Amino acid sequence: MPSLFGPDERTAQAADTAKESVVAAHLVAERAGAEGLADSANGAYVHGMGVALLVCGVASLVAALLAGAFLPNTPQTARKPPERSTPDTGPDMVTPRTDAGQ
């Protein structure tokens, strides 16, 4: 069995193919009989996903802190509860004057 990283032209092509994706690394490992290559490709993929998730988490935290720091802090004023209609005042409806023609 030839070495996967030997001077042979085919092994150089196989190494380049294995660097392209995890699936390609699994195919090369299957054909070359190198189980360590598949394990290495899996480990590299998981490590890359971990780094990407860490970066996304830090970016989300920074965005939340910036939003909290720069968005306006408007105090909520206490609202008076709306007056309820009674039979003698009529229903709670918008009058045509305040309806704005909608």
PDB file of N, CA and C in Angstrom, residues 17-82:
ATOM      1  N   THR A  17      -7.486  16.425  -2.577  1.00  0.00           N
ATOM      2  CA  THR A  17      -8.913  16.115  -2.554  1.00  0.00           C
ATOM      3  C   THR A  17      -9.409  16.001  -1.116  1.00  0.00           C
ATOM      4  N   ALA A  18      -8.620  15.390  -0.255  1.00  0.00           N
ATOM      5  CA  ALA A  18      -9.023  15.211   1.141  1.00  0.00           C
ATOM      6  C   ALA A  18      -9.140  16.545   1.868  1.00  0.00           C
ATOM      7  N   LYS A  19      -8.412  17.556   1.428  1.00  0.00           N
ATOM      8  CA  LYS A  19      -8.465  18.876   2.062  1.00  0.00           C
ATOM      9  C   LYS A  19      -9.710  19.658   1.687  1.00  0.00           C
ATOM     10  N   GLU A  20     -10.425  19.233   0.640  1.00  0.00           N
ATOM     11  CA  GLU A  20     -11.571  19.998   0.147  1.00  0.00           C
ATOM     12  C   GLU A  20     -12.783  19.932   1.059  1.00  0.00           C
ATOM     13  N   SER A  21     -13.109  18.761   1.597  1.00  0.00           N
ATOM     14  CA  SER A  21     -14.300  18.621   2.443  1.00  0.00           C
ATOM     15  C   SER A  21     -14.173  17.371   3.289  1.00  0.00           C
ATOM     16  N   VAL A  22     -15.062  17.262   4.251  1.00  0.00           N
ATOM     17  CA  VAL A  22     -15.069  16.086   5.120  1.00  0.00           C
ATOM     18  C   VAL A  22     -15.471  14.848   4.327  1.00  0.00           C
ATOM     19  N   VAL A  23     -16.448  15.007   3.449  1.00  0.00           N
ATOM     20  CA  VAL A  23     -16.887  13.868   2.642  1.00  0.00           C
ATOM     21  C   VAL A  23     -15.757  13.391   1.733  1.00  0.00           C
ATOM     22  N   ALA A  24     -15.035  14.325   1.127  1.00  0.00           N
ATOM     23  CA  ALA A  24     -13.906  13.943   0.278  1.00  0.00           C
ATOM     24  C   ALA A  24     -12.828  13.247   1.093  1.00  0.00           C
ATOM     25  N   ALA A  25     -12.589  13.721   2.301  1.00  0.00           N
ATOM     26  CA  ALA A  25     -11.590  13.070   3.157  1.00  0.00           C
ATOM     27  C   ALA A  25     -12.024  11.651   3.510  1.00  0.00           C
ATOM     28  N   HIS A  26     -13.321  11.458   3.728  1.00  0.00           N
ATOM     29  CA  HIS A  26     -13.811  10.104   4.010  1.00  0.00           C
ATOM     30  C   HIS A  26     -13.663   9.195   2.801  1.00  0.00           C
ATOM     31  N   LEU A  27     -13.914   9.717   1.610  1.00  0.00           N
ATOM     32  CA  LEU A  27     -13.749   8.904   0.405  1.00  0.00           C
ATOM     33  C   LEU A  27     -12.289   8.529   0.188  1.00  0.00           C
ATOM     34  N   VAL A  28     -11.397   9.494   0.368  1.00  0.00           N
ATOM     35  CA  VAL A  28      -9.967   9.204   0.209  1.00  0.00           C
ATOM     36  C   VAL A  28      -9.516   8.214   1.272  1.00  0.00           C
ATOM     37  N   ALA A  29      -9.987   8.390   2.508  1.00  0.00           N
ATOM     38  CA  ALA A  29      -9.594   7.477   3.584  1.00  0.00           C
ATOM     39  C   ALA A  29     -10.100   6.066   3.313  1.00  0.00           C
ATOM     40  N   GLU A  30     -11.295   5.952   2.753  1.00  0.00           N
ATOM     41  CA  GLU A  30     -11.842   4.634   2.432  1.00  0.00           C
ATOM     42  C   GLU A  30     -11.022   3.951   1.344  1.00  0.00           C
ATOM     43  N   ARG A  31     -10.686   4.710   0.320  1.00  0.00           N
ATOM     44  CA  ARG A  31      -9.918   4.110  -0.800  1.00  0.00           C
ATOM     45  C   ARG A  31      -8.486   3.812  -0.401  1.00  0.00           C
ATOM     46  N   ALA A  32      -7.908   4.650   0.471  1.00  0.00           N
ATOM     47  CA  ALA A  32      -6.510   4.446   0.866  1.00  0.00           C
ATOM     48  C   ALA A  32      -6.380   3.527   2.069  1.00  0.00           C
ATOM     49  N   GLY A  33      -7.515   3.248   2.724  1.00  0.00           N
ATOM     50  CA  GLY A  33      -7.454   2.410   3.913  1.00  0.00           C
ATOM     51  C   GLY A  33      -6.860   3.132   5.106  1.00  0.00           C
ATOM     52  N   ALA A  34      -6.989   4.446   5.133  1.00  0.00           N
ATOM     53  CA  ALA A  34      -6.421   5.248   6.216  1.00  0.00           C
ATOM     54  C   ALA A  34      -7.547   5.739   7.121  1.00  0.00           C
ATOM     55  N   GLU A  35      -7.846   4.956   8.152  1.00  0.00           N
ATOM     56  CA  GLU A  35      -8.930   5.327   9.061  1.00  0.00           C
ATOM     57  C   GLU A  35      -8.584   6.583   9.854  1.00  0.00           C
ATOM     58  N   GLY A  36      -7.312   6.803  10.106  1.00  0.00           N
ATOM     59  CA  GLY A  36      -6.875   7.995  10.837  1.00  0.00           C
ATOM     60  C   GLY A  36      -7.205   9.279  10.092  1.00  0.00           C
ATOM     61  N   LEU A  37      -7.213   9.220   8.768  1.00  0.00           N
ATOM     62  CA  LEU A  37      -7.552  10.402   7.976  1.00  0.00           C
ATOM     63  C   LEU A  37      -9.008  10.783   8.191  1.00  0.00           C
ATOM     64  N   ALA A  38      -9.906   9.813   8.225  1.00  0.00           N
ATOM     65  CA  ALA A  38     -11.317  10.101   8.466  1.00  0.00           C
ATOM     66  C   ALA A  38     -11.516  10.670   9.870  1.00  0.00           C
ATOM     67  N   ASP A  39     -10.822  10.102  10.855  1.00  0.00           N
ATOM     68  CA  ASP A  39     -10.925  10.618  12.223  1.00  0.00           C
ATOM     69  C   ASP A  39     -10.389  12.038  12.314  1.00  0.00           C
ATOM     70  N   SER A  40      -9.302  12.293  11.628  1.00  0.00           N
ATOM     71  CA  SER A  40      -8.720  13.633  11.624  1.00  0.00           C
ATOM     72  C   SER A  40      -9.655  14.639  10.963  1.00  0.00           C
ATOM     73  N   ALA A  41     -10.285  14.240   9.860  1.00  0.00           N
ATOM     74  CA  ALA A  41     -11.223  15.130   9.174  1.00  0.00           C
ATOM     75  C   ALA A  41     -12.432  15.426  10.057  1.00  0.00           C
ATOM     76  N   ASN A  42     -12.930  14.413  10.754  1.00  0.00           N
ATOM     77  CA  ASN A  42     -14.058  14.627  11.672  1.00  0.00           C
ATOM     78  C   ASN A  42     -13.682  15.582  12.800  1.00  0.00           C
ATOM     79  N   GLY A  43     -12.497  15.385  13.362  1.00  0.00           N
ATOM     80  CA  GLY A  43     -12.035  16.265  14.437  1.00  0.00           C
ATOM     81  C   GLY A  43     -11.863  17.694  13.975  1.00  0.00           C
ATOM     82  N   ALA A  44     -11.330  17.875  12.776  1.00  0.00           N
ATOM     83  CA  ALA A  44     -11.150  19.224  12.242  1.00  0.00           C
ATOM     84  C   ALA A  44     -12.491  19.898  11.987  1.00  0.00           C
ATOM     85  N   TYR A  45     -13.466  19.131  11.517  1.00  0.00           N
ATOM     86  CA  TYR A  45     -14.795  19.690  11.262  1.00  0.00           C
ATOM     87  C   TYR A  45     -15.459  20.135  12.567  1.00  0.00           C
ATOM     88  N   VAL A  46     -15.394  19.282  13.572  1.00  0.00           N
ATOM     89  CA  VAL A  46     -16.007  19.612  14.860  1.00  0.00           C
ATOM     90  C   VAL A  46     -15.310  20.820  15.486  1.00  0.00           C
ATOM     91  N   HIS A  47     -13.997  20.879  15.376  1.00  0.00           N
ATOM     92  CA  HIS A  47     -13.260  22.025  15.906  1.00  0.00           C
ATOM     93  C   HIS A  47     -13.664  23.315  15.187  1.00  0.00           C
ATOM     94  N   GLY A  48     -13.770  23.245  13.875  1.00  0.00           N
ATOM     95  CA  GLY A  48     -14.181  24.419  13.104  1.00  0.00           C
ATOM     96  C   GLY A  48     -15.581  24.886  13.463  1.00  0.00           C
ATOM     97  N   MET A  49     -16.499  23.952  13.679  1.00  0.00           N
ATOM     98  CA  MET A  49     -17.858  24.317  14.079  1.00  0.00           C
ATOM     99  C   MET A  49     -17.861  24.941  15.473  1.00  0.00           C
ATOM    100  N   GLY A  50     -17.029  24.425  16.355  1.00  0.00           N
ATOM    101  CA  GLY A  50     -16.931  24.993  17.700  1.00  0.00           C
ATOM    102  C   GLY A  50     -16.423  26.430  17.670  1.00  0.00           C
ATOM    103  N   VAL A  51     -15.421  26.672  16.847  1.00  0.00           N
ATOM    104  CA  VAL A  51     -14.887  28.032  16.717  1.00  0.00           C
ATOM    105  C   VAL A  51     -15.934  28.959  16.113  1.00  0.00           C
ATOM    106  N   ALA A  52     -16.646  28.490  15.093  1.00  0.00           N
ATOM    107  CA  ALA A  52     -17.680  29.324  14.463  1.00  0.00           C
ATOM    108  C   ALA A  52     -18.790  29.661  15.458  1.00  0.00           C
ATOM    109  N   LEU A  53     -19.212  28.701  16.269  1.00  0.00           N
ATOM    110  CA  LEU A  53     -20.248  28.962  17.265  1.00  0.00           C
ATOM    111  C   LEU A  53     -19.756  29.905  18.354  1.00  0.00           C
ATOM    112  N   LEU A  54     -18.508  29.788  18.728  1.00  0.00           N
ATOM    113  CA  LEU A  54     -17.934  30.697  19.720  1.00  0.00           C
ATOM    114  C   LEU A  54     -17.913  32.126  19.182  1.00  0.00           C
ATOM    115  N   VAL A  55     -17.507  32.295  17.939  1.00  0.00           N
ATOM    116  CA  VAL A  55     -17.481  33.625  17.317  1.00  0.00           C
ATOM    117  C   VAL A  55     -18.894  34.201  17.231  1.00  0.00           C
ATOM    118  N   CYS A  56     -19.864  33.378  16.849  1.00  0.00           N
ATOM    119  CA  CYS A  56     -21.259  33.850  16.782  1.00  0.00           C
ATOM    120  C   CYS A  56     -21.780  34.240  18.153  1.00  0.00           C
ATOM    121  N   GLY A  57     -21.445  33.477  19.169  1.00  0.00           N
ATOM    122  CA  GLY A  57     -21.875  33.805  20.521  1.00  0.00           C
ATOM    123  C   GLY A  57     -21.285  35.109  21.013  1.00  0.00           C
ATOM    124  N   VAL A  58     -19.989  35.325  20.754  1.00  0.00           N
ATOM    125  CA  VAL A  58     -19.342  36.577  21.151  1.00  0.00           C
ATOM    126  C   VAL A  58     -19.942  37.744  20.385  1.00  0.00           C
ATOM    127  N   ALA A  59     -20.194  37.569  19.092  1.00  0.00           N
ATOM    128  CA  ALA A  59     -20.796  38.647  18.295  1.00  0.00           C
ATOM    129  C   ALA A  59     -22.200  38.977  18.803  1.00  0.00           C
ATOM    130  N   SER A  60     -22.958  37.971  19.186  1.00  0.00           N
ATOM    131  CA  SER A  60     -24.300  38.212  19.728  1.00  0.00           C
ATOM    132  C   SER A  60     -24.234  38.951  21.052  1.00  0.00           C
ATOM    133  N   LEU A  61     -23.293  38.588  21.897  1.00  0.00           N
ATOM    134  CA  LEU A  61     -23.133  39.260  23.177  1.00  0.00           C
ATOM    135  C   LEU A  61     -22.738  40.721  22.975  1.00  0.00           C
ATOM    136  N   VAL A  62     -21.805  40.973  22.070  1.00  0.00           N
ATOM    137  CA  VAL A  62     -21.387  42.354  21.783  1.00  0.00           C
ATOM    138  C   VAL A  62     -22.559  43.155  21.223  1.00  0.00           C
ATOM    139  N   ALA A  63     -23.342  42.554  20.330  1.00  0.00           N
ATOM    140  CA  ALA A  63     -24.496  43.257  19.769  1.00  0.00           C
ATOM    141  C   ALA A  63     -25.519  43.586  20.850  1.00  0.00           C
ATOM    142  N   ALA A  64     -25.747  42.665  21.772  1.00  0.00           N
ATOM    143  CA  ALA A  64     -26.697  42.925  22.860  1.00  0.00           C
ATOM    144  C   ALA A  64     -26.199  44.033  23.774  1.00  0.00           C
ATOM    145  N   LEU A  65     -24.905  44.019  24.078  1.00  0.00           N
ATOM    146  CA  LEU A  65     -24.354  45.074  24.926  1.00  0.00           C
ATOM    147  C   LEU A  65     -24.409  46.436  24.240  1.00  0.00           C
ATOM    148  N   LEU A  66     -24.109  46.474  22.952  1.00  0.00           N
ATOM    149  CA  LEU A  66     -24.190  47.738  22.218  1.00  0.00           C
ATOM    150  C   LEU A  66     -25.627  48.242  22.132  1.00  0.00           C
ATOM    151  N   ALA A  67     -26.555  47.343  21.915  1.00  0.00           N
ATOM    152  CA  ALA A  67     -27.962  47.741  21.862  1.00  0.00           C
ATOM    153  C   ALA A  67     -28.407  48.287  23.212  1.00  0.00           C
ATOM    154  N   GLY A  68     -27.995  47.639  24.276  1.00  0.00           N
ATOM    155  CA  GLY A  68     -28.351  48.119  25.604  1.00  0.00           C
ATOM    156  C   GLY A  68     -27.714  49.451  25.936  1.00  0.00           C
ATOM    157  N   ALA A  69     -26.517  49.686  25.414  1.00  0.00           N
ATOM    158  CA  ALA A  69     -25.814  50.929  25.726  1.00  0.00           C
ATOM    159  C   ALA A  69     -26.311  52.103  24.895  1.00  0.00           C
ATOM    160  N   PHE A  70     -26.680  51.878  23.649  1.00  0.00           N
ATOM    161  CA  PHE A  70     -26.976  53.004  22.762  1.00  0.00           C
ATOM    162  C   PHE A  70     -28.451  53.206  22.434  1.00  0.00           C
ATOM    163  N   LEU A  71     -29.307  52.236  22.709  1.00  0.00           N
ATOM    164  CA  LEU A  71     -30.721  52.462  22.456  1.00  0.00           C
ATOM    165  C   LEU A  71     -31.275  53.391  23.530  1.00  0.00           C
ATOM    166  N   PRO A  72     -32.221  54.241  23.160  1.00  0.00           N
ATOM    167  CA  PRO A  72     -32.721  55.203  24.149  1.00  0.00           C
ATOM    168  C   PRO A  72     -33.476  54.505  25.272  1.00  0.00           C
ATOM    169  N   ASN A  73     -33.312  55.063  26.444  1.00  0.00           N
ATOM    170  CA  ASN A  73     -33.996  54.532  27.613  1.00  0.00           C
ATOM    171  C   ASN A  73     -35.124  55.492  27.969  1.00  0.00           C
ATOM    172  N   THR A  74     -36.285  55.245  27.421  1.00  0.00           N
ATOM    173  CA  THR A  74     -37.419  56.121  27.681  1.00  0.00           C
ATOM    174  C   THR A  74     -38.213  55.565  28.850  1.00  0.00           C
ATOM    175  N   PRO A  75     -38.398  56.368  29.883  1.00  0.00           N
ATOM    176  CA  PRO A  75     -39.157  55.863  31.032  1.00  0.00           C
ATOM    177  C   PRO A  75     -40.628  55.712  30.681  1.00  0.00           C
ATOM    178  N   GLN A  76     -41.225  54.722  31.240  1.00  0.00           N
ATOM    179  CA  GLN A  76     -42.646  54.487  31.014  1.00  0.00           C
ATOM    180  C   GLN A  76     -43.436  55.335  32.001  1.00  0.00           C
ATOM    181  N   THR A  77     -44.310  56.156  31.496  1.00  0.00           N
ATOM    182  CA  THR A  77     -45.152  56.955  32.373  1.00  0.00           C
ATOM    183  C   THR A  77     -46.376  56.143  32.753  1.00  0.00           C
ATOM    184  N   ALA A  78     -46.867  56.405  33.936  1.00  0.00           N
ATOM    185  CA  ALA A  78     -48.055  55.689  34.394  1.00  0.00           C
ATOM    186  C   ALA A  78     -49.259  56.187  33.610  1.00  0.00           C
ATOM    187  N   ARG A  79     -49.946  55.270  32.993  1.00  0.00           N
ATOM    188  CA  ARG A  79     -51.131  55.637  32.221  1.00  0.00           C
ATOM    189  C   ARG A  79     -52.372  55.549  33.083  1.00  0.00           C
ATOM    190  N   LYS A  80     -53.258  56.440  32.828  1.00  0.00           N
ATOM    191  CA  LYS A  80     -54.543  56.392  33.496  1.00  0.00           C
ATOM    192  C   LYS A  80     -55.390  55.355  32.754  1.00  0.00           C
ATOM    193  N   PRO A  81     -56.024  54.461  33.467  1.00  0.00           N
ATOM    194  CA  PRO A  81     -56.825  53.454  32.770  1.00  0.00           C
ATOM    195  C   PRO A  81     -57.948  54.115  31.986  1.00  0.00           C
ATOM    196  N   PRO A  82     -58.294  53.555  30.834  1.00  0.00           N
ATOM    197  CA  PRO A  82     -59.350  54.155  30.021  1.00  0.00           C
ATOM    198  C   PRO A  82     -60.688  54.117  30.754  1.00  0.00           C
TER     199      PRO A  82
END
